[in-house]
Tab-separated table of N, CA and C in Angstrom:
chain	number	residue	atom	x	y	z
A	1	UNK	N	-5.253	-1.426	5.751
A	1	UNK	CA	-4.296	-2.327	6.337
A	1	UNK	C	-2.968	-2.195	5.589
A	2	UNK	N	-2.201	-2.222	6.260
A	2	UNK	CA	-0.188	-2.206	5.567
A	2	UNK	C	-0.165	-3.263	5.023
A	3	UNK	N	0.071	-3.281	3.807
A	3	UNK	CA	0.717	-4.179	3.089
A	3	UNK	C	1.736	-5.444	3.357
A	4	UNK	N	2.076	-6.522	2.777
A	4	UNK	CA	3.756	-6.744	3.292
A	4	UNK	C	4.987	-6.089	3.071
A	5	UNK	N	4.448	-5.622	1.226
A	5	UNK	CA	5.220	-4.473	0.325
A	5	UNK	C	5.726	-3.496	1.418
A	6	UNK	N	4.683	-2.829	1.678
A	6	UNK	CA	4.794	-1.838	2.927
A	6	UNK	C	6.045	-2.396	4.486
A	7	UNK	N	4.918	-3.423	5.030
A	7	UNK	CA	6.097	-3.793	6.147
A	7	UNK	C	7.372	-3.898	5.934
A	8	UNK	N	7.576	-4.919	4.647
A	8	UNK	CA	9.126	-5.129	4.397
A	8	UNK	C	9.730	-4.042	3.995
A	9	UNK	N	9.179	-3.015	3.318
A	9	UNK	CA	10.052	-1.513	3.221
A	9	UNK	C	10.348	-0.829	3.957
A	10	UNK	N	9.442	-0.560	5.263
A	10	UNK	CA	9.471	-0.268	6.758
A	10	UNK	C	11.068	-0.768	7.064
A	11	UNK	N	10.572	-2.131	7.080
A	11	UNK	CA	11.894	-2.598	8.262
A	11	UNK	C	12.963	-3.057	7.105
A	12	UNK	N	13.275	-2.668	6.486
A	12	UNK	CA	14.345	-2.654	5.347
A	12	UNK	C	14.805	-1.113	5.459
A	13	UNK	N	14.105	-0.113	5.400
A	13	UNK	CA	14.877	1.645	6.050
A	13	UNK	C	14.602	1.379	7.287
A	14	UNK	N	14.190	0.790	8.026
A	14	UNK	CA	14.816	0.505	9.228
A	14	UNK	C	16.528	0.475	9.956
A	15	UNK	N	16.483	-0.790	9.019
A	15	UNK	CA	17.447	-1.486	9.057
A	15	UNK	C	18.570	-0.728	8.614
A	16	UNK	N	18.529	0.027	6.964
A	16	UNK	CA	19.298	0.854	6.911
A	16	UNK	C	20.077	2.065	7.403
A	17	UNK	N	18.992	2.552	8.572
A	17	UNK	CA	18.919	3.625	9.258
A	17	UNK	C	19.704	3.226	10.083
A	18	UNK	N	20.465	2.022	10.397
A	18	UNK	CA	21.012	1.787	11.227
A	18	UNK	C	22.592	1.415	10.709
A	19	UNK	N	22.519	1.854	9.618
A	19	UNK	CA	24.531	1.558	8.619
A	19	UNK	C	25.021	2.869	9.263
A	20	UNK	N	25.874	2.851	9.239
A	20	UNK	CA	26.767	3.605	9.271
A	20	UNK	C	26.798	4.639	8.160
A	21	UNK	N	26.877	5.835	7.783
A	21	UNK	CA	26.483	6.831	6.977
A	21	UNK	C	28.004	6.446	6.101
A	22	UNK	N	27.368	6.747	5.165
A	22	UNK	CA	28.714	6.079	3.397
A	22	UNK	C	28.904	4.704	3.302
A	23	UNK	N	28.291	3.909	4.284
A	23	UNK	CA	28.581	2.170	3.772
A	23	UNK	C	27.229	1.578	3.460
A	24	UNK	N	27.087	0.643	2.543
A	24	UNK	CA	26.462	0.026	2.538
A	24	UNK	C	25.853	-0.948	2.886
A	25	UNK	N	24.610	-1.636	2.785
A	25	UNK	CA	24.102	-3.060	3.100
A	25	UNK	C	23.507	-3.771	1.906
A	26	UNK	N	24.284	-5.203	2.028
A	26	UNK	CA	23.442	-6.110	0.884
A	26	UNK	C	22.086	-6.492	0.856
A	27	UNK	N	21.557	-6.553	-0.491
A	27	UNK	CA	19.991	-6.766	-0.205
A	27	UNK	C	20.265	-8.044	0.578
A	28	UNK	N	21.108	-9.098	0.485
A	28	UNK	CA	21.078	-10.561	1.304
A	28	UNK	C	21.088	-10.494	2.710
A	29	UNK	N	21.600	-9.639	3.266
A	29	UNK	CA	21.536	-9.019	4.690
A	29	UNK	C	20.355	-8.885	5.320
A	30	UNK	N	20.076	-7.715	4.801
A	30	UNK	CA	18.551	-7.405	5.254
A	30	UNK	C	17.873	-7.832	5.064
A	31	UNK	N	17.711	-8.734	3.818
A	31	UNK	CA	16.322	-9.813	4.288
A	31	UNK	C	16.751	-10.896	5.079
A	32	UNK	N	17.695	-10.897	5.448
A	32	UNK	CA	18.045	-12.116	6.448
A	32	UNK	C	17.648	-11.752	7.630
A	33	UNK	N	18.049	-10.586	8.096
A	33	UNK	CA	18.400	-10.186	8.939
A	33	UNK	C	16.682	-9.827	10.126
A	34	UNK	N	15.697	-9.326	8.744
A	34	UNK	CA	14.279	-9.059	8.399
A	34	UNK	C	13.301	-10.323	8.024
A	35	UNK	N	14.294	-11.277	7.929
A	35	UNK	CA	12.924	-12.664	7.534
A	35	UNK	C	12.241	-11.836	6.191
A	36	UNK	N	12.662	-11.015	4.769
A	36	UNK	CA	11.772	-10.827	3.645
A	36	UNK	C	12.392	-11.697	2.991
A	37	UNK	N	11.768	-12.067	2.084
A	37	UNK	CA	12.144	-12.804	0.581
A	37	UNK	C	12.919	-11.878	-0.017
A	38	UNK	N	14.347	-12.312	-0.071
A	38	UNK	CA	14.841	-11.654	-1.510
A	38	UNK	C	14.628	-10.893	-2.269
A	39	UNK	N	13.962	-11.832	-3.110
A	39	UNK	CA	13.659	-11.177	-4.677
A	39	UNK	C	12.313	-10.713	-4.426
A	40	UNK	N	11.757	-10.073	-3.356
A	40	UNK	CA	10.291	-9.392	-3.300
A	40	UNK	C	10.941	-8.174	-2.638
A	41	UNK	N	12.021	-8.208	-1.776
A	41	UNK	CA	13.408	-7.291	-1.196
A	41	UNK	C	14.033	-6.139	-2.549
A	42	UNK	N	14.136	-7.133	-3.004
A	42	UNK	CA	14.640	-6.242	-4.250
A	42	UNK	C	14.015	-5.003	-4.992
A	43	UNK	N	12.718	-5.811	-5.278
A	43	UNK	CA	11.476	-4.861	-5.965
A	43	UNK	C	11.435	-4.160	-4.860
A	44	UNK	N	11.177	-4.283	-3.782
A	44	UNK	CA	10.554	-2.910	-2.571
A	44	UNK	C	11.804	-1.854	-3.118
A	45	UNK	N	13.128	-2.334	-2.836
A	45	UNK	CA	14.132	-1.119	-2.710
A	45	UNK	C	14.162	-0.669	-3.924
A	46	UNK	N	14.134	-1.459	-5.137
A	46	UNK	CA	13.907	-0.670	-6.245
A	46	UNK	C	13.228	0.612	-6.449
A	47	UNK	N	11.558	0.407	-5.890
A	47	UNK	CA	11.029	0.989	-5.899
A	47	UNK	C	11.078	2.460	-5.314
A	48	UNK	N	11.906	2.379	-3.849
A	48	UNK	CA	12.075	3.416	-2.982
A	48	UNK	C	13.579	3.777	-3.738
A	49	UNK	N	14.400	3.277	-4.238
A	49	UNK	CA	15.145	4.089	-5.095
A	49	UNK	C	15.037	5.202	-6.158
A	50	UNK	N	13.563	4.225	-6.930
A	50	UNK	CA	12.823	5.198	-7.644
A	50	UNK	C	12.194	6.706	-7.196
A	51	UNK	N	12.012	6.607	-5.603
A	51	UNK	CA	11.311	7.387	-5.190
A	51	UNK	C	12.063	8.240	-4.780
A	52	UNK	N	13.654	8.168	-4.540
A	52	UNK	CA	14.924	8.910	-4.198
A	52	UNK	C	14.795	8.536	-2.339
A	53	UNK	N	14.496	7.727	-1.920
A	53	UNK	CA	14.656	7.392	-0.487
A	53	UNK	C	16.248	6.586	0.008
A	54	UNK	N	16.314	5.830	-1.327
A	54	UNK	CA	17.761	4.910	-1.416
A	54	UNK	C	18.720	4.744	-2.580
A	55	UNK	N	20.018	4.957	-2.330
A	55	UNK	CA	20.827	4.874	-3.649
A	55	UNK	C	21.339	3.557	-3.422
A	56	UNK	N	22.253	2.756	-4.627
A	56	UNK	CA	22.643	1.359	-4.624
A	56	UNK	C	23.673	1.780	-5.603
A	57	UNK	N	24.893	1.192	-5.191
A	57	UNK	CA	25.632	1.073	-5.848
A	57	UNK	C	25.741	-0.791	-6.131
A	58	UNK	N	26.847	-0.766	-7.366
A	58	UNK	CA	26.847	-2.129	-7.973
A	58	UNK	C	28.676	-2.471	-7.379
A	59	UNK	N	28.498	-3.777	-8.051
A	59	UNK	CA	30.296	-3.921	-7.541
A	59	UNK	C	30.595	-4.249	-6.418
A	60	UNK	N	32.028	-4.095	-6.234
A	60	UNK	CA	32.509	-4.337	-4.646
A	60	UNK	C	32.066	-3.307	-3.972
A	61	UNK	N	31.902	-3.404	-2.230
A	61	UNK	CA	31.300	-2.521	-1.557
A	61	UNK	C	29.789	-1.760	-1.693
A	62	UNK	N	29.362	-2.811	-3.242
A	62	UNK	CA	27.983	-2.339	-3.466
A	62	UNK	C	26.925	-2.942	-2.397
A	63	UNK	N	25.780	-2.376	-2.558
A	63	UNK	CA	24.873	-2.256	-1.700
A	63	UNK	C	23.647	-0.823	-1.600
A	64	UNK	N	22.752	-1.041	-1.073
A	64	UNK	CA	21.873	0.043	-0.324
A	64	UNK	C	22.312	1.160	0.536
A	65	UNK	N	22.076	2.062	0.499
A	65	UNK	CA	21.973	3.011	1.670
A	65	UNK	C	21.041	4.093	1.133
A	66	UNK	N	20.468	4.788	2.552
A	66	UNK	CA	19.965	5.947	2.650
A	66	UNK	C	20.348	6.702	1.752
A	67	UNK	N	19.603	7.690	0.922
A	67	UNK	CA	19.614	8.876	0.026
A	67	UNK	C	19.157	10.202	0.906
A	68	UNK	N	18.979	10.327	2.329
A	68	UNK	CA	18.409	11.124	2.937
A	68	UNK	C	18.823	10.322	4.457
A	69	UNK	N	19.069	11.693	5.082
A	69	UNK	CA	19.338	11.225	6.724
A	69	UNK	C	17.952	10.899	7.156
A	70	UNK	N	18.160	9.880	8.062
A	70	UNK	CA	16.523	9.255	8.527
A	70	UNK	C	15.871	10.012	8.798
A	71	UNK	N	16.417	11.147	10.045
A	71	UNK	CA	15.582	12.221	10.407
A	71	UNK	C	14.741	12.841	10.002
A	72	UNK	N	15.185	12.878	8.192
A	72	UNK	CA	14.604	13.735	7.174
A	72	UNK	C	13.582	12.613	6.684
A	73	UNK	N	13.467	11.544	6.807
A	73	UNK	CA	12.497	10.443	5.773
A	73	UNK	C	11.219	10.413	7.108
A	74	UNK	N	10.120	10.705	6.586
A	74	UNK	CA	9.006	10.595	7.460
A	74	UNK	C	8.201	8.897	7.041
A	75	UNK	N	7.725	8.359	8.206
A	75	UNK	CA	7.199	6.687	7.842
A	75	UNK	C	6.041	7.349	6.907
A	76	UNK	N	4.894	8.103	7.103
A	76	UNK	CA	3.922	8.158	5.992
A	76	UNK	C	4.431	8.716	4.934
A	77	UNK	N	5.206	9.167	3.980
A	77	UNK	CA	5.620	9.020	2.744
A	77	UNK	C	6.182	8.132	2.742
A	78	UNK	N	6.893	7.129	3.225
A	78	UNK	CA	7.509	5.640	2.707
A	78	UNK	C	6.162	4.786	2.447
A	79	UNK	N	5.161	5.127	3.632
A	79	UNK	CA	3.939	3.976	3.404
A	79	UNK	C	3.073	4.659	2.153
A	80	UNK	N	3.062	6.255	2.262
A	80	UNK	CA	2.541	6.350	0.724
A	80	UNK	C	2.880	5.675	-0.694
A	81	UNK	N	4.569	5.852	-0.518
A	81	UNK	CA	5.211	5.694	-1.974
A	81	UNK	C	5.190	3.939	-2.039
A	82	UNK	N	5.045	3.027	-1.203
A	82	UNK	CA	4.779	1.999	-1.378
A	82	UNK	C	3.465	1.098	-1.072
A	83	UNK	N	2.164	1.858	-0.463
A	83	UNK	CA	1.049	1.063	-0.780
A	83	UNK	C	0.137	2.366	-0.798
A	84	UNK	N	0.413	3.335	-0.913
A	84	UNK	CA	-0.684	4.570	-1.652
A	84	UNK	C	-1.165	4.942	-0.811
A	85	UNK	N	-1.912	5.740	-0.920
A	85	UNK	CA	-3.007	6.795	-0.102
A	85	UNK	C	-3.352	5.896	1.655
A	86	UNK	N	-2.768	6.920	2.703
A	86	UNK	CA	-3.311	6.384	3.933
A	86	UNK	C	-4.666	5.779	3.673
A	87	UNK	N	-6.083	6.906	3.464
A	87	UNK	CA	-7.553	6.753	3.453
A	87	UNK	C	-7.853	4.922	3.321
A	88	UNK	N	-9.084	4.823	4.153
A	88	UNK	CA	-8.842	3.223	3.904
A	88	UNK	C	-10.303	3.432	2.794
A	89	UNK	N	-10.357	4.472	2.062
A	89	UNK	CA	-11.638	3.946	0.697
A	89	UNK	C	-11.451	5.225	-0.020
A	90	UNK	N	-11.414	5.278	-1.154
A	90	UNK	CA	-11.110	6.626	-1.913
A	90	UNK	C	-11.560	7.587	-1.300
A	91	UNK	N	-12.963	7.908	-1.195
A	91	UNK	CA	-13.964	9.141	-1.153
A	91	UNK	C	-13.673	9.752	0.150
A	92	UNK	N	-12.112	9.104	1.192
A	92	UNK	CA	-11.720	9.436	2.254
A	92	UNK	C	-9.749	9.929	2.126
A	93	UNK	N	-10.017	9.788	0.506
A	93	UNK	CA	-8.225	10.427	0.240
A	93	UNK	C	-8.510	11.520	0.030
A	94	UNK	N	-7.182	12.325	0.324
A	94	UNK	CA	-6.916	13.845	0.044
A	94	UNK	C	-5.979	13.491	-1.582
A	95	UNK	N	-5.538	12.586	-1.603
A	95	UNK	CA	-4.723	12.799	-3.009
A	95	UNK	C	-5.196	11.889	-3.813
A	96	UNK	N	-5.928	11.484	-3.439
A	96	UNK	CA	-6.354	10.066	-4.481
A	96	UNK	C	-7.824	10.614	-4.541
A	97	UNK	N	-8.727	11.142	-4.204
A	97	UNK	CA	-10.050	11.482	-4.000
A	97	UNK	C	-10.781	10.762	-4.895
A	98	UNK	N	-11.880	9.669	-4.969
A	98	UNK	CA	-12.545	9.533	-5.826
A	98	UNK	C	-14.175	9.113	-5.442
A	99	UNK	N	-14.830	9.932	-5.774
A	99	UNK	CA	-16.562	9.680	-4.930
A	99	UNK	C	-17.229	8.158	-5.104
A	100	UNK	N	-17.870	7.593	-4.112
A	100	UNK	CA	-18.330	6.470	-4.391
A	100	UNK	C	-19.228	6.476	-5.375
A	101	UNK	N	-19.770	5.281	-6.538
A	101	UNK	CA	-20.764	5.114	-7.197
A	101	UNK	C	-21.987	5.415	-6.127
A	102	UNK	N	-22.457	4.327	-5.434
A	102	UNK	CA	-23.204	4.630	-4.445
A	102	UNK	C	-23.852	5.568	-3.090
A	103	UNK	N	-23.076	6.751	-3.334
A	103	UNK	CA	-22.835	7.404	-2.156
A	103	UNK	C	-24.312	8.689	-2.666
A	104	UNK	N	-25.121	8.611	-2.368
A	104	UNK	CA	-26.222	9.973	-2.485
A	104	UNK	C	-25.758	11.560	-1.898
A	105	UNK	N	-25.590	11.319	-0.799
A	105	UNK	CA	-24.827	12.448	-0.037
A	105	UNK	C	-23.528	12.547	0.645
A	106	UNK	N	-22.578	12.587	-0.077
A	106	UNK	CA	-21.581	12.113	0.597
A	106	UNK	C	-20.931	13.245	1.821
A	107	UNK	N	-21.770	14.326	2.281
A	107	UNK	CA	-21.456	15.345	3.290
A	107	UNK	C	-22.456	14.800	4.295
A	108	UNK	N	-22.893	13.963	4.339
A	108	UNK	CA	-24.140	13.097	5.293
A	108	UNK	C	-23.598	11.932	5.372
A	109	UNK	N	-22.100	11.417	4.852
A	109	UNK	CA	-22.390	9.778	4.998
A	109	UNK	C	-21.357	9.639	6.003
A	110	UNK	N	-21.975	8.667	6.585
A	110	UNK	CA	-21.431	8.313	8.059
A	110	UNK	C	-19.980	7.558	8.131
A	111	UNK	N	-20.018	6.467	7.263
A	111	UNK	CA	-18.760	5.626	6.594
A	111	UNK	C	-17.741	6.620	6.027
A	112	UNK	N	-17.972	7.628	5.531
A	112	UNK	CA	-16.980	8.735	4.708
A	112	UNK	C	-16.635	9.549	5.619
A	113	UNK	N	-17.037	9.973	6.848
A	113	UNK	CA	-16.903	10.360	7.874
A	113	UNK	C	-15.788	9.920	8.747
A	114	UNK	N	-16.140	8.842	9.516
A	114	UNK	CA	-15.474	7.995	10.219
A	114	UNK	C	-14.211	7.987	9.394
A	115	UNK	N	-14.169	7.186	8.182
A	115	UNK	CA	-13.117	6.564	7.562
A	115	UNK	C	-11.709	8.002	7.023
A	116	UNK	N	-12.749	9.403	7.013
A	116	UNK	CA	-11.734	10.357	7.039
A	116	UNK	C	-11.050	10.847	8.373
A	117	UNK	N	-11.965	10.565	9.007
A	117	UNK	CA	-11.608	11.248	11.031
A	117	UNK	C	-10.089	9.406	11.005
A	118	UNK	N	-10.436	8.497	10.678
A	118	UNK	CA	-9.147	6.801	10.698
A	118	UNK	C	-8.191	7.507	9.952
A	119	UNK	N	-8.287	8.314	8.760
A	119	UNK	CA	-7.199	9.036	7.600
A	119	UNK	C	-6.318	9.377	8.876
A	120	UNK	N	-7.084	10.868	8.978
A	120	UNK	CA	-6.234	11.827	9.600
A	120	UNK	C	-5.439	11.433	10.957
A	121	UNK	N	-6.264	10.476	11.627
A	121	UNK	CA	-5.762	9.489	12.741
A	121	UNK	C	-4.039	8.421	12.336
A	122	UNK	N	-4.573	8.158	11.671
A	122	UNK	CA	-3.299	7.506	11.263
A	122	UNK	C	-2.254	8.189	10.546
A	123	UNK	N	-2.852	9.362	9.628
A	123	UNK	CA	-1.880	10.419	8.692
A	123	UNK	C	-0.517	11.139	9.823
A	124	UNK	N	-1.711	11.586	11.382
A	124	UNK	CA	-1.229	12.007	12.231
A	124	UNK	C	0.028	11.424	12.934
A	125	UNK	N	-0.101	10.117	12.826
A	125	UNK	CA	1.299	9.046	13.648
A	125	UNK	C	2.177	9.293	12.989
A	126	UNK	N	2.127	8.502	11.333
A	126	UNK	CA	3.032	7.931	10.286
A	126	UNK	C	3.545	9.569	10.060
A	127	UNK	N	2.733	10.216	10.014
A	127	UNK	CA	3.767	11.905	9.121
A	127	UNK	C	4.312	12.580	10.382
A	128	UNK	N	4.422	12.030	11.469
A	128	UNK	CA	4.918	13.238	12.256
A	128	UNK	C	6.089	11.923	13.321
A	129	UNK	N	6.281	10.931	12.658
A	129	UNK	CA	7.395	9.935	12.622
A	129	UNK	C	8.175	9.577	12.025
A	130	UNK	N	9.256	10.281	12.362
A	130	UNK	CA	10.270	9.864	11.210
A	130	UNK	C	11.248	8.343	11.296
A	131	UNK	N	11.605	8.195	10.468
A	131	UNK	CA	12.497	6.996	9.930
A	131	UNK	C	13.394	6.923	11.385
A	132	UNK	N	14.404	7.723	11.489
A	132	UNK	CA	15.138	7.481	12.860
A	132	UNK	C	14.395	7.470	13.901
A	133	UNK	N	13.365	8.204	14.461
A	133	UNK	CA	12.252	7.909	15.565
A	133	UNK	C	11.935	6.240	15.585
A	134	UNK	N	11.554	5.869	14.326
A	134	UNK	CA	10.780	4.438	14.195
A	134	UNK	C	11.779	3.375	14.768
A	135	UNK	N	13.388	3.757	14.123
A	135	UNK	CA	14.576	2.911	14.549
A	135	UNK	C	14.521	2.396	15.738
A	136	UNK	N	14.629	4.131	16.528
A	136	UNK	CA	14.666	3.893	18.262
A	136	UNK	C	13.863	3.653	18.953
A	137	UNK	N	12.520	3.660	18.438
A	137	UNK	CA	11.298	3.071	19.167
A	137	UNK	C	11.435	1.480	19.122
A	138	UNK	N	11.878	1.000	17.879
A	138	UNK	CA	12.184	-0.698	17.607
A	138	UNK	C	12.657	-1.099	18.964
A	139	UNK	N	14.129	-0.473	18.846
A	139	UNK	CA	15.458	-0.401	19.646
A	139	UNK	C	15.397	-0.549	21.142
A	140	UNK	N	14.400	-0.092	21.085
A	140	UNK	CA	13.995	0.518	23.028
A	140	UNK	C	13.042	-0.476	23.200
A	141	UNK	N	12.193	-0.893	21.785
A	141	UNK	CA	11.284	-2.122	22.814
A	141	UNK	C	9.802	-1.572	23.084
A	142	UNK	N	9.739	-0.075	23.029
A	142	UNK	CA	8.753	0.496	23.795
A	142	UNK	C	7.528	0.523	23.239
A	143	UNK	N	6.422	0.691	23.866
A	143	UNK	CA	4.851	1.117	23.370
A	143	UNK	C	5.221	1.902	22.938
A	144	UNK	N	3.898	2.163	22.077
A	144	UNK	CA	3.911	3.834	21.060
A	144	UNK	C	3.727	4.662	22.667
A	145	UNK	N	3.730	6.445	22.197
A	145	UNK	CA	3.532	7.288	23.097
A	145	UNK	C	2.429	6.924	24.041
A	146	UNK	N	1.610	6.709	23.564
A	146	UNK	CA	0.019	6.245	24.311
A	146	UNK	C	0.306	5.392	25.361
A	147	UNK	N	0.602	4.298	24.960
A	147	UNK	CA	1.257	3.003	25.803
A	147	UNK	C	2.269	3.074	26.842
A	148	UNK	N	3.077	4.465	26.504
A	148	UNK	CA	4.118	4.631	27.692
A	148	UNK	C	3.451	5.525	28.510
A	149	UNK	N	2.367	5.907	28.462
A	149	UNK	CA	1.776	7.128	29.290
A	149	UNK	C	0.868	5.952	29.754
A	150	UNK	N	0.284	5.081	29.816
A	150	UNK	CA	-0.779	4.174	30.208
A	150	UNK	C	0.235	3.172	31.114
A	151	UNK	N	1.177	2.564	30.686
A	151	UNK	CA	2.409	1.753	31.603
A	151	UNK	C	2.835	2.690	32.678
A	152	UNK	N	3.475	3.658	32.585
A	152	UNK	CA	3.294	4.994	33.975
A	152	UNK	C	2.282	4.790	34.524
A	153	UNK	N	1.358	5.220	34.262
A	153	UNK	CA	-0.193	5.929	35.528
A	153	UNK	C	-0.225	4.046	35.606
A	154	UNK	N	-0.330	3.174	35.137
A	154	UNK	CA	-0.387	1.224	35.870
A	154	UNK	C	0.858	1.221	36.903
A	155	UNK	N	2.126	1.739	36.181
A	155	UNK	CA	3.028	1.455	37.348
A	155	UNK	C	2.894	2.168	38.911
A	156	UNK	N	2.437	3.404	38.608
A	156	UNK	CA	2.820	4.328	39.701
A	156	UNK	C	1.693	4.137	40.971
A	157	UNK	N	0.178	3.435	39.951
A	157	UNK	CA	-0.753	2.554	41.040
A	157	UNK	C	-0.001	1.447	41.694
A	158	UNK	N	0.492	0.814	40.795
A	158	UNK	CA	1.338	-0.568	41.323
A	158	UNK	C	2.146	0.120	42.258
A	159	UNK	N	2.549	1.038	42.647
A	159	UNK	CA	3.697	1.500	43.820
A	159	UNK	C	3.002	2.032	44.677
A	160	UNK	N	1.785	2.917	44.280
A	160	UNK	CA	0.573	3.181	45.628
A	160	UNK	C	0.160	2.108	46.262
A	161	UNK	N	-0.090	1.176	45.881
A	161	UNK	CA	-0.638	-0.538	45.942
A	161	UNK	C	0.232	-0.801	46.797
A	162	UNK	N	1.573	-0.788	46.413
A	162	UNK	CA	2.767	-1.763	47.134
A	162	UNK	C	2.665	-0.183	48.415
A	163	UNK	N	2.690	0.639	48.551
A	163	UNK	CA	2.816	1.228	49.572
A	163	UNK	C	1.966	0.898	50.662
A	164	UNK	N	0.255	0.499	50.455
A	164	UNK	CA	-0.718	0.543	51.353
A	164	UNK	C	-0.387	-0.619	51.787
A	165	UNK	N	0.500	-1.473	51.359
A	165	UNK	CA	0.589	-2.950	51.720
A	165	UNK	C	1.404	-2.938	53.082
């Protein structure tokens, strides 16, 4: 499960993704703007500063911005660098790998299975979505891909429907 750490960093390079390239935004902004706490605001961007995702300047005109064009920032390394390994149980990370105490066979276990087939499932969305994708998906309102292909084939019955009528 995503964190809040996580959400509020999400929609904090969100948000940024949406300045204007060379200006900044105050941390007071964006959590306003985002409903985060402040000073829990702070630590997230800290952190992704640390990670080279965001620079901050101090002073007048200080503020946040992007260290990388969105295009270039993918959502699963932001959700890595702020709540760790996609896998939802070690013995199902590729970078974190760690075998269960309990596990006898772990090339037979069904839970280690599944929970790596959920990895790669979710690895698949977040890494092949980038930061500006996520913006304009906000922006637009829309279902993920899935959801706009399922709203089509509902609508286009709904117009066969309204035709036989």
């Amino acid at each position: 499960m995503l964190t809040k750490k996580a959400k509020y960093g999400l929609k904090a390079m969100a948000y940024l993704a949406g300045v204007e390239p060379g200006q900044t935004a105050l941390v007071a902004d964006i959590a306003a703007a985002n409903q985060i706490p402040k000073k829990f605001l702070d630590a997230i961007l800290s952190e992704l500063r640390n990670a080279g995702y965001v620079h901050s300047k101090k002073g007048k005109g200080g503020g946040y911005m992007l260290a990388r064009l969105p295009s270039e920032i993918s959502v699963g390394n932001l959700v890595r660098t702020l709540d760790g390994p996609l896998a939802p149980i070690q013995c199902a990370s590729r970078r974190l790998y760690r075998r269960c105490e309990d596990c006898v066979d772990e090339t037979h276990c069904a839970v280690r299975l599944v929970m790596m087939e959920a990895r790669d499932a979710i690895a698949r969305v977040l890494d092949n979505t980038t930061l500006d994708q996520m913006r304009a998906l906000g922006e637009a309102g829309m279902a993920p891909v899935e959801g706009k292909a399922a709203k089509a084939k509902a609508k286009a019955k709904g117009s066969a429907a309204m035709d036989m009528a």
